[in-house]
Amino acid sequence: MPPLLNPRLSLSLKPFFLFSQSSFAPRKFQIPRQFVSVKSRTFSSLASEQSSDNGGSSVGGGRSGALSPSLVTDEVQRIDVNPPKGTRDFPPEDMRLRNWLFHHFREVSRLFGFEEVDYPVLESEALFIRKAGEEIRDQLYCFEDRGNRRVALRPELTPSLARLVIQKGKSLSPPLKWFAIGQCWRYERMTRGRRREHYQWNMDILGVPEVTDISGSILIAEAELMASIVAFFKRIGITESDVGFKVSSRKVLQEVLRCYSVPENLFGKVCIIIDKIEKIPIDEIKRELNATGLSEEAIEELLQVLSIKSLTKLEEILGGAGEAIADLKQLFSLAEKFGYSEWIQFDASVVRGLAYYTGIVFEGFDRDGKLRAICGGGRYDRLLSTFGGDDVPACGFGFGDAVVIELLKEKGLVPELSLEVDNIVCALDHDLQGVAATVATKLRDKGLSVDLVLENKPLKWVFKRAARIKAQRLILVGNTEWQKGMVVVKVLSSGEQYEIKLDELE
Ligand code: HAM
């Protein structure tokens, strides 16, 4: 290896403690006064201070009173530095985790042939107001905008999807396989993993009907959606012993209600009440069901059916002829074909808290029972007509970011993610900053990431930074080497160091 003539460069091989901090200490800049404090100063008082500081003459010979008003505030306003309750900042380490999660959401969606879509976070409030008395309605962040329109921050993505499908109409060619990752807002009571703002990964299939006829049912879209969630769990290290899906069909309830001649229009409302079973006392549930007009006998039968956890038992009670049993049997058989039978179980108590579901419904849960639902979805064949559109058969799911992160923490599976940069480029001399910029540009043009050291820093600092950002190579631009058109490359994993012509740097 040729001797390294540059004195700073040759030091790079010595232990860090040999570096003198002072020789490479950054220059100290005098901060202009107007940036230092804004305490109780007004634009006019600051302007007069400036003129008295300068004996009445304008600053630096410039225009008198030419200070930007944006630099000045009336008084100190101490702010709460925490984000609003229930919302999150994403500093780099949290953003890395979020990106990692979203990357897996996107990869799974891609593997299943889905296309990404998005909608506005702000929607018309009417989109989320359904009559069934859902909890989500009381949790809306809604307000009147400056044009007197009632608007709301979306609490979920499904109504926006329906709106877009109606708007696009016949220009779309079903089946649509769409996925979205979007921020949702719900003024919710905060529990572990439940927040006022969360991101949801949604996958929806539109235009594929459930087919139930004498030869049986075909619920391949539902089964495909659950397969995608299983694929996601597997990618992030979650197994069937950690989580499972509780599956049922709203047709189970429908069949019970039909026996008691309960009108169809009460169906959504009854589902919403039943969804609260684990959240409020059973007497309250009974009282609410009774208020819809259900007889005590019907309520008792309903509650009995809802406690069933076996398909065979359900068949004994409902009889084998109904659609609910046929659908569920089909789904379990498809789960076997997809290879995720161990992940799913029948549970009649799953009805879901949104009014629009019409068929199969499912929820992902953690087997330790420490967290709320990890994901949930189902078939909603009649949502579009509630907005005045033509119905399109549809099913999908929503998967939140916050609960699954709690699950990963619980299982010790949160990945260690750090900033990873291919190269760190540093000029050893202030005059060589321009050359360092050329080196950085050349590498970036080749698709390599570069952290360019922007200040005059001691090498000890540069090495520390290289380690922190997990740089693979340190590229030093020193005077002696640059006179030969060369730079020094140090491979940080092995310590190997060599000079190379800039043109040959790969
Ligand atoms: P959802 O059950 O209301 O369904 O929400 C889906 C998932 O979003 C939940 O299982 C949970 O992971 C997450 N989630 C919901 N609310 C919160 C919250 N406050 N904090 C944290 N995470 C939360 C829907 O939203 C349906 N639109 C899903 C769907 C799509 N159905 C068909 N297509």
Coordinates of C-alpha atoms and ligand atoms in Angstrom, one line a residue:
M1 CA 0.0 0.0 0.0
P2 CA 1.5 3.4 -0.9
P3 CA 2.3 5.6 2.1
L4 CA -0.4 8.0 3.1
L5 CA 1.2 11.4 2.9
N6 CA -1.7 13.4 4.1
P7 CA -1.2 14.0 7.8
R8 CA -4.9 13.9 8.7
L9 CA -5.4 10.8 6.7
S10 CA -2.5 8.9 8.1
L11 CA -3.9 9.5 11.6
S12 CA -7.1 7.7 10.5
L13 CA -5.4 4.4 11.3
K14 CA -4.4 5.4 14.8
P15 CA -6.6 5.0 17.8
F16 CA -9.2 7.6 18.3
F17 CA -7.7 9.0 21.5
L18 CA -4.7 10.3 19.6
F19 CA -6.8 12.8 17.8
S20 CA -6.6 16.3 19.0
Q21 CA -10.1 17.7 19.2
S22 CA -8.9 21.3 18.9
S23 CA -7.1 21.0 15.6
F24 CA -10.4 20.0 13.8
A25 CA -12.8 21.8 16.0
P26 CA -15.6 23.4 14.0
R27 CA -15.6 27.1 13.7
K28 CA -17.9 29.0 16.0
F29 CA -20.3 31.4 14.3
Q30 CA -21.6 34.5 15.9
I31 CA -25.4 34.1 15.9
P32 CA -27.1 37.3 14.8
R33 CA -29.0 38.8 17.8
Q34 CA -32.4 38.7 16.2
F35 CA -32.2 34.8 16.1
V36 CA -31.3 34.5 19.8
S37 CA -34.4 35.6 21.6
V38 CA -37.9 36.5 20.7
K39 CA -38.9 37.2 24.3
S40 CA -41.6 39.9 24.5
R41 CA -40.3 41.7 21.5
T42 CA -42.4 43.1 18.8
F43 CA -41.5 43.8 15.2
S44 CA -41.3 47.5 15.9
S45 CA -39.4 47.1 19.2
L46 CA -36.9 44.9 17.5
A47 CA -36.5 47.3 14.6
S48 CA -35.8 50.1 17.1
E49 CA -33.3 47.9 19.0
Q50 CA -31.5 47.3 15.7
S51 CA -31.3 50.9 14.9
S52 CA -30.0 51.8 18.4
D53 CA -27.5 48.9 18.2
N54 CA -26.1 50.5 15.1
G55 CA -26.2 54.0 16.3
G56 CA -29.2 54.6 14.2
S57 CA -27.8 53.4 10.9
S58 CA -29.3 50.5 9.1
V59 CA -28.1 46.9 9.6
G60 CA -25.0 46.1 7.5
G61 CA -25.6 49.1 5.4
G62 CA -28.8 47.5 4.1
R63 CA -32.4 48.7 4.1
S64 CA -33.6 50.3 7.3
G65 CA -36.2 48.2 9.1
A66 CA -35.9 45.4 6.5
L67 CA -36.2 42.6 9.1
S68 CA -38.5 39.8 8.0
P69 CA -41.7 39.9 10.2
S70 CA -41.6 36.1 10.3
L71 CA -38.5 36.2 12.6
V72 CA -40.4 38.0 15.3
T73 CA -43.3 36.9 17.6
D74 CA -45.2 39.0 20.0
E75 CA -44.2 37.1 23.1
V76 CA -42.9 33.7 24.3
Q77 CA -45.6 31.1 24.0
R78 CA -44.5 28.1 25.9
I79 CA -46.0 25.1 24.1
D80 CA -46.6 21.6 25.2
V81 CA -44.0 19.7 23.3
N82 CA -46.0 16.5 23.3
P83 CA -48.2 15.7 20.3
P84 CA -52.0 15.9 21.0
K85 CA -53.2 13.0 23.2
G86 CA -53.5 9.8 21.3
T87 CA -51.4 10.9 18.3
R88 CA -47.7 10.1 17.6
D89 CA -44.6 11.7 16.4
F90 CA -42.4 9.5 14.3
P91 CA -38.8 10.3 15.2
P92 CA -36.3 8.5 12.9
E93 CA -36.2 5.2 14.9
D94 CA -40.0 5.0 15.0
M95 CA -40.2 6.0 11.3
R96 CA -37.8 3.2 10.5
L97 CA -40.1 0.7 12.2
R98 CA -43.2 2.2 10.5
N99 CA -41.4 2.0 7.1
W100 CA -40.4 -1.6 7.8
L101 CA -44.0 -2.5 8.6
F102 CA -45.4 -0.7 5.6
H103 CA -42.8 -2.3 3.4
H104 CA -44.2 -5.7 4.4
F105 CA -47.8 -4.5 3.9
R106 CA -46.8 -3.5 0.4
E107 CA -44.8 -6.6 -0.4
V108 CA -47.6 -8.9 0.7
S109 CA -50.1 -6.9 -1.3
R110 CA -47.8 -7.1 -4.3
L111 CA -47.4 -10.8 -3.9
F112 CA -51.2 -11.2 -4.1
G113 CA -51.5 -9.0 -7.2
F114 CA -53.1 -6.0 -5.5
E115 CA -52.8 -2.4 -6.7
E116 CA -52.3 0.5 -4.3
V117 CA -54.9 3.3 -4.0
D118 CA -55.4 6.2 -1.6
Y119 CA -58.1 8.7 -0.7
P120 CA -58.2 12.0 1.2
V121 CA -57.8 12.0 4.9
L122 CA -60.6 14.6 5.0
E123 CA -63.9 13.4 3.7
S124 CA -67.4 14.6 3.8
E125 CA -68.9 13.8 7.2
A126 CA -72.0 12.1 5.6
L127 CA -69.8 9.3 4.2
F128 CA -69.4 8.0 7.8
I129 CA -72.8 8.5 9.2
R130 CA -74.8 5.3 9.2
K131 CA -78.0 4.8 11.1
A132 CA -77.2 1.7 13.0
G133 CA -75.7 3.5 16.0
E134 CA -72.1 2.4 15.5
E135 CA -69.4 3.4 18.0
I136 CA -67.4 4.9 15.1
R137 CA -69.9 7.6 14.6
D138 CA -69.4 9.0 18.2
Q139 CA -65.7 8.8 17.7
L140 CA -65.7 11.0 14.5
Y141 CA -63.3 14.0 14.3
C142 CA -65.7 16.2 12.5
F143 CA -66.1 19.9 12.0
E144 CA -67.5 22.6 9.7
D145 CA -64.9 23.9 7.2
R146 CA -64.6 27.6 6.2
G147 CA -67.1 26.9 3.4
N148 CA -69.7 25.7 5.9
R149 CA -69.3 22.1 4.7
R150 CA -69.5 19.3 7.3
V151 CA -66.3 17.3 7.0
A152 CA -64.6 14.6 9.0
L153 CA -61.1 13.0 9.3
R154 CA -61.7 9.5 8.1
P155 CA -62.1 6.9 10.8
E156 CA -61.7 4.1 8.3
L157 CA -61.0 3.6 4.6
T158 CA -63.9 1.5 3.3
P159 CA -66.5 4.3 2.8
S160 CA -63.9 6.2 0.7
L161 CA -63.2 3.1 -1.4
A162 CA -67.0 2.7 -2.0
R163 CA -67.2 6.4 -3.0
L164 CA -64.3 6.1 -5.4
V165 CA -65.8 2.9 -7.0
I166 CA -69.1 4.6 -7.5
Q167 CA -67.4 7.7 -9.0
K168 CA -65.3 5.6 -11.4
G169 CA -68.4 3.6 -12.4
K170 CA -68.2 1.6 -15.5
S171 CA -64.6 2.7 -16.3
L172 CA -63.4 0.1 -13.8
S173 CA -62.9 -3.5 -14.8
P174 CA -63.7 -5.9 -12.0
P175 CA -62.5 -7.8 -10.2
L176 CA -60.7 -4.9 -8.4
K177 CA -58.0 -5.9 -6.0
W178 CA -57.0 -2.8 -4.2
F179 CA -54.9 -2.1 -1.2
A180 CA -54.3 1.1 0.7
I181 CA -52.3 2.2 3.7
G182 CA -53.8 5.3 5.3
Q183 CA -54.0 7.2 8.5
C184 CA -57.4 7.0 10.3
W185 CA -58.7 9.1 13.1
R186 CA -61.1 7.9 15.9
Y187 CA -61.7 9.8 19.2
E188 CA -61.3 6.5 21.1
R189 CA -60.8 5.6 24.7
M190 CA -57.1 4.8 24.7
T191 CA -55.9 1.3 25.6
R192 CA -52.8 -0.6 24.7
G193 CA -52.5 -0.4 20.9
R194 CA -55.6 1.7 20.5
R195 CA -55.0 5.3 19.7
R196 CA -56.8 8.4 18.4
E197 CA -54.8 8.1 15.2
H198 CA -53.6 5.0 13.6
Y199 CA -52.5 3.7 10.2
Q200 CA -54.5 0.9 8.6
W201 CA -53.5 -1.5 5.9
N202 CA -56.6 -2.4 3.9
M203 CA -56.9 -5.1 1.2
D204 CA -60.3 -5.3 -0.6
I205 CA -61.6 -7.3 -3.5
L206 CA -64.6 -5.9 -5.4
G207 CA -66.6 -7.7 -8.1
V208 CA -66.1 -11.3 -6.8
P209 CA -69.5 -12.5 -5.4
E210 CA -69.9 -15.2 -2.8
V211 CA -71.5 -18.1 -4.7
T212 CA -73.9 -20.2 -2.6
D213 CA -76.0 -22.7 -4.6
I214 CA -77.1 -26.3 -4.3
S215 CA -73.6 -27.4 -5.1
G216 CA -72.2 -25.4 -2.2
S217 CA -70.6 -22.0 -1.6
I218 CA -67.5 -20.4 -3.1
L219 CA -65.8 -17.9 -0.8
I220 CA -62.5 -17.8 -2.5
A221 CA -62.1 -14.0 -2.1
E222 CA -62.5 -14.2 1.7
A223 CA -60.1 -17.1 1.9
E224 CA -57.6 -15.2 -0.3
L225 CA -57.7 -12.2 2.0
M226 CA -57.1 -14.3 5.1
A227 CA -54.2 -16.0 3.2
S228 CA -52.6 -12.6 2.7
I229 CA -52.8 -11.8 6.4
V230 CA -51.2 -15.1 7.2
A231 CA -48.5 -14.4 4.7
F232 CA -47.9 -11.1 6.4
F233 CA -47.7 -12.6 9.9
K234 CA -45.2 -15.2 8.7
R235 CA -43.0 -12.6 7.2
I236 CA -42.7 -10.7 10.4
G237 CA -42.1 -13.8 12.5
I238 CA -45.6 -14.3 14.0
T239 CA -46.9 -17.8 14.0
E240 CA -50.2 -19.6 14.5
S241 CA -49.3 -20.2 18.2
D242 CA -49.2 -16.4 18.6
V243 CA -52.3 -15.3 16.8
G244 CA -55.5 -16.7 15.2
F245 CA -58.6 -15.7 13.4
K246 CA -62.0 -15.9 14.8
V247 CA -64.4 -16.4 12.0
S248 CA -68.2 -16.4 11.7
S249 CA -70.9 -15.2 9.3
R250 CA -73.5 -12.6 9.8
K251 CA -75.9 -15.0 8.2
V252 CA -75.8 -17.0 11.5
L253 CA -77.5 -14.1 13.2
Q254 CA -79.8 -13.5 10.2
E255 CA -81.0 -17.0 10.3
V256 CA -81.8 -16.8 14.1
L257 CA -83.6 -13.4 13.6
R258 CA -85.6 -14.7 10.7
C259 CA -87.0 -17.5 12.9
Y260 CA -88.3 -14.8 15.1
S261 CA -89.6 -12.7 12.2
V262 CA -87.3 -9.8 13.1
P263 CA -87.5 -7.2 10.2
E264 CA -84.4 -7.1 7.9
N265 CA -83.9 -3.4 8.6
L266 CA -83.1 -4.1 12.2
F267 CA -80.3 -6.4 11.3
G268 CA -77.4 -3.9 11.3
K269 CA -78.6 -2.4 14.6
V270 CA -78.7 -5.8 16.3
C271 CA -75.2 -6.6 15.0
I272 CA -73.8 -3.4 16.5
I273 CA -75.4 -4.1 19.9
I274 CA -74.1 -7.7 19.9
D275 CA -70.6 -6.5 19.0
K276 CA -70.5 -4.7 22.4
I277 CA -71.0 -8.0 24.3
E278 CA -67.5 -8.0 25.8
K279 CA -67.5 -4.3 26.5
I280 CA -70.7 -3.7 28.5
P281 CA -72.7 -5.7 31.0
I282 CA -75.0 -8.4 29.6
D283 CA -78.1 -6.9 31.1
E284 CA -77.4 -3.7 29.2
I285 CA -77.1 -5.7 26.0
K286 CA -80.4 -7.4 26.7
R287 CA -82.0 -4.0 27.4
E288 CA -80.7 -2.6 24.1
L289 CA -81.8 -5.6 22.1
N290 CA -85.2 -5.4 23.8
A291 CA -85.5 -1.8 22.8
T292 CA -85.2 -2.7 19.1
G293 CA -88.3 -4.8 19.5
L294 CA -86.8 -8.3 20.0
S295 CA -88.7 -10.6 22.3
E296 CA -87.1 -12.0 25.4
E297 CA -87.2 -15.5 23.8
A298 CA -85.5 -14.3 20.7
I299 CA -82.8 -12.6 22.8
E300 CA -82.1 -15.7 24.8
E301 CA -81.9 -17.8 21.7
L302 CA -79.6 -15.3 20.1
L303 CA -77.3 -15.1 23.1
Q304 CA -77.2 -18.9 23.2
V305 CA -76.2 -19.2 19.5
L306 CA -73.5 -16.5 20.0
S307 CA -71.8 -18.6 22.6
I308 CA -71.2 -21.5 20.2
K309 CA -67.6 -22.1 19.2
S310 CA -68.1 -25.3 17.1
L311 CA -69.5 -25.6 13.6
T312 CA -70.9 -29.0 14.4
K313 CA -72.9 -27.6 17.4
L314 CA -74.1 -24.7 15.2
E315 CA -75.3 -27.2 12.6
E316 CA -77.2 -29.0 15.3
I317 CA -79.0 -25.8 16.3
L318 CA -79.5 -24.2 12.9
G319 CA -79.9 -27.3 10.8
G320 CA -77.6 -28.2 7.9
A321 CA -79.6 -26.5 5.1
G322 CA -78.9 -22.8 5.7
E323 CA -76.3 -20.6 3.9
A324 CA -74.4 -19.8 7.0
I325 CA -73.3 -23.4 7.6
A326 CA -72.6 -23.9 3.9
D327 CA -70.4 -20.8 3.8
L328 CA -68.5 -21.5 6.9
K329 CA -67.8 -25.1 5.9
Q330 CA -66.6 -23.9 2.5
L331 CA -64.3 -21.4 4.1
F332 CA -62.7 -23.9 6.5
S333 CA -62.2 -26.3 3.6
L334 CA -60.5 -23.5 1.5
A335 CA -58.3 -22.6 4.5
E336 CA -57.0 -26.2 4.4
K337 CA -56.2 -25.8 0.7
F338 CA -54.4 -22.5 1.3
G339 CA -52.6 -24.2 4.2
Y340 CA -53.7 -22.1 7.1
S341 CA -56.3 -24.2 8.9
E342 CA -54.4 -24.0 12.2
W343 CA -54.8 -20.3 12.2
I344 CA -58.6 -20.1 12.0
Q345 CA -61.4 -21.1 14.4
F346 CA -65.2 -20.7 14.3
D347 CA -66.6 -18.3 16.9
A348 CA -70.2 -17.2 16.6
S349 CA -69.7 -14.2 18.9
V350 CA -67.7 -12.4 16.1
V351 CA -70.1 -10.1 14.4
R352 CA -68.0 -6.9 14.0
G353 CA -68.9 -3.4 15.0
L354 CA -69.6 -1.9 11.5
A355 CA -73.1 -2.1 10.1
Y356 CA -72.2 -2.8 6.5
Y357 CA -71.0 -6.4 6.7
T358 CA -73.3 -9.0 5.1
G359 CA -71.6 -12.4 5.2
I360 CA -68.3 -13.8 6.5
V361 CA -66.7 -11.7 9.2
F362 CA -63.4 -12.3 10.9
E363 CA -61.0 -10.8 13.4
G364 CA -57.4 -11.5 14.2
F365 CA -56.6 -12.0 17.9
D366 CA -53.5 -12.7 20.0
R367 CA -53.7 -16.0 21.7
D368 CA -52.5 -14.6 25.0
G369 CA -55.5 -12.4 25.1
K370 CA -53.5 -9.3 26.0
L371 CA -54.5 -7.1 23.1
R372 CA -57.5 -5.9 21.2
A373 CA -58.3 -7.1 17.7
I374 CA -55.2 -7.0 15.5
C375 CA -57.2 -6.9 12.3
G376 CA -60.7 -7.4 11.1
G377 CA -62.8 -7.6 8.0
G378 CA -65.5 -9.4 6.1
R379 CA -68.0 -9.3 3.2
Y380 CA -70.0 -6.1 2.6
D381 CA -72.0 -6.6 -0.6
R382 CA -74.5 -3.8 0.0
L383 CA -72.4 -0.8 1.0
L384 CA -72.4 0.9 -2.4
S385 CA -76.2 1.1 -2.6
T386 CA -76.4 2.9 0.7
F387 CA -74.5 5.7 -1.0
G388 CA -76.8 5.6 -4.0
G389 CA -74.6 3.5 -6.2
D390 CA -75.1 0.1 -7.8
D391 CA -74.0 -2.6 -5.5
V392 CA -70.8 -4.5 -6.2
P393 CA -69.9 -7.6 -4.3
A394 CA -67.1 -6.8 -2.0
C395 CA -65.0 -8.0 0.9
G396 CA -61.9 -6.8 2.6
F397 CA -60.0 -6.2 5.9
G398 CA -58.4 -3.5 7.9
F399 CA -55.1 -4.1 9.8
G400 CA -53.9 -1.5 12.2
D401 CA -50.2 -0.6 12.7
A402 CA -50.4 0.1 16.5
V403 CA -51.7 -3.3 17.8
V404 CA -49.3 -5.4 15.8
I405 CA -46.3 -3.3 17.1
E406 CA -47.5 -4.1 20.6
L407 CA -47.7 -7.7 19.6
L408 CA -44.1 -7.7 18.2
K409 CA -42.9 -6.1 21.5
E410 CA -44.7 -8.7 23.5
K411 CA -43.0 -11.5 21.5
G412 CA -39.6 -9.8 21.4
L413 CA -39.8 -9.6 17.6
V414 CA -39.3 -5.9 17.0
P415 CA -36.5 -5.7 14.5
E416 CA -33.4 -3.7 15.2
L417 CA -33.3 -1.2 12.4
S418 CA -30.7 1.4 12.0
L419 CA -29.9 4.0 9.4
E420 CA -27.9 2.3 6.7
V421 CA -25.8 4.3 4.3
D422 CA -23.4 2.8 1.8
N423 CA -20.8 5.6 2.0
I424 CA -19.7 8.4 4.1
V425 CA -17.7 11.0 2.2
C426 CA -15.5 13.6 3.9
A427 CA -13.2 16.3 2.7
L428 CA -10.1 16.6 4.8
D429 CA -9.6 20.2 3.9
H430 CA -12.2 22.9 3.7
D431 CA -11.1 23.7 0.2
L432 CA -11.9 20.2 -1.0
Q433 CA -15.6 20.4 0.0
G434 CA -16.5 20.9 -3.7
V435 CA -14.5 17.8 -4.7
A436 CA -16.2 15.8 -2.0
A437 CA -19.6 17.0 -3.4
T438 CA -18.4 15.7 -6.9
V439 CA -17.5 12.3 -5.3
A440 CA -20.9 12.1 -3.5
T441 CA -22.8 13.0 -6.7
K442 CA -20.9 10.4 -8.7
L443 CA -21.7 7.6 -6.2
R444 CA -25.3 8.7 -5.9
D445 CA -25.7 8.6 -9.7
K446 CA -24.6 5.0 -9.4
G447 CA -27.5 4.4 -6.9
L448 CA -25.3 4.3 -3.8
S449 CA -26.3 6.2 -0.8
V450 CA -23.9 8.8 0.5
D451 CA -23.7 10.8 3.7
L452 CA -21.7 13.8 2.8
V453 CA -19.9 15.4 5.8
L454 CA -21.1 19.0 5.5
E455 CA -18.9 20.6 8.2
N456 CA -15.2 20.6 9.0
K457 CA -15.2 17.9 11.6
P458 CA -12.3 15.9 13.2
L459 CA -11.7 12.4 11.8
K460 CA -12.6 10.9 15.2
W461 CA -16.1 12.4 14.8
V462 CA -16.3 11.1 11.2
F463 CA -15.5 7.6 12.3
K464 CA -18.0 7.7 15.1
R465 CA -20.7 8.9 12.6
A466 CA -19.7 6.3 10.1
A467 CA -20.3 3.6 12.8
R468 CA -23.6 5.2 13.9
I469 CA -25.0 5.3 10.4
K470 CA -23.6 1.8 9.6
A471 CA -21.7 3.1 6.6
Q472 CA -19.9 0.4 4.7
R473 CA -17.1 2.7 3.3
L474 CA -15.5 5.9 4.3
I475 CA -14.2 7.9 1.4
L476 CA -11.7 10.6 2.3
V477 CA -10.8 13.4 -0.1
G478 CA -7.4 14.7 0.9
N479 CA -5.1 17.2 -0.8
T480 CA -2.2 14.9 -1.5
E481 CA -4.3 12.2 -3.1
W482 CA -6.5 14.6 -4.9
Q483 CA -3.5 16.1 -6.7
K484 CA -3.2 12.7 -8.3
G485 CA -7.0 12.6 -9.0
M486 CA -7.4 10.0 -6.3
V487 CA -9.4 9.5 -3.1
V488 CA -8.9 7.2 -0.2
V489 CA -11.4 4.4 0.5
K490 CA -11.6 2.7 3.8
V491 CA -13.7 -0.4 4.0
L492 CA -15.1 -0.1 7.5
S493 CA -15.9 -3.7 8.2
S494 CA -12.4 -5.0 7.4
G495 CA -10.3 -1.9 7.9
E496 CA -8.8 -2.3 4.4
Q497 CA -7.7 1.0 3.0
Y498 CA -6.6 1.9 -0.5
E499 CA -6.3 4.8 -2.9
I500 CA -8.4 4.8 -6.1
K501 CA -8.9 7.2 -9.1
L502 CA -12.2 9.0 -8.9
D503 CA -13.2 7.6 -12.3
E504 CA -12.7 4.1 -11.1
L505 CA -14.7 4.5 -7.9
E506 CA -17.7 2.2 -8.0
Ligands
HAM1 P1 -62.1 -2.0 12.1 O1 -62.2 -3.4 12.8 O2 -62.8 -0.9 12.7 O3 -62.5 -2.3 10.6 O4 -60.6 -1.7 12.1 C1 -59.6 -2.5 11.5 C2 -58.4 -2.6 12.3 O5 -57.8 -1.2 12.5 C3 -58.5 -3.0 13.8 O6 -58.6 -4.4 13.9 C4 -57.3 -2.5 14.4 O7 -56.2 -3.2 14.1 C5 -57.2 -1.1 13.7 N1 -57.8 0.0 14.5 C6 -59.1 0.4 14.5 N2 -59.2 1.4 15.3 C7 -58.1 1.6 15.9 C8 -57.6 2.6 16.9 N3 -58.4 3.5 17.4 N4 -56.3 2.5 17.2 C9 -55.4 1.6 16.7 N5 -55.8 0.7 15.8 C10 -57.1 0.7 15.4 C11 -62.5 -1.3 9.7 O8 -62.0 -0.2 9.8 C12 -63.0 -1.8 8.3 N6 -63.1 -0.6 7.5 C13 -62.0 -2.8 7.7 C14 -62.5 -3.3 6.4 C15 -61.8 -3.0 5.2 N7 -63.5 -4.0 6.2 C16 -63.6 -4.3 4.9 N8 -62.5 -3.6 4.3

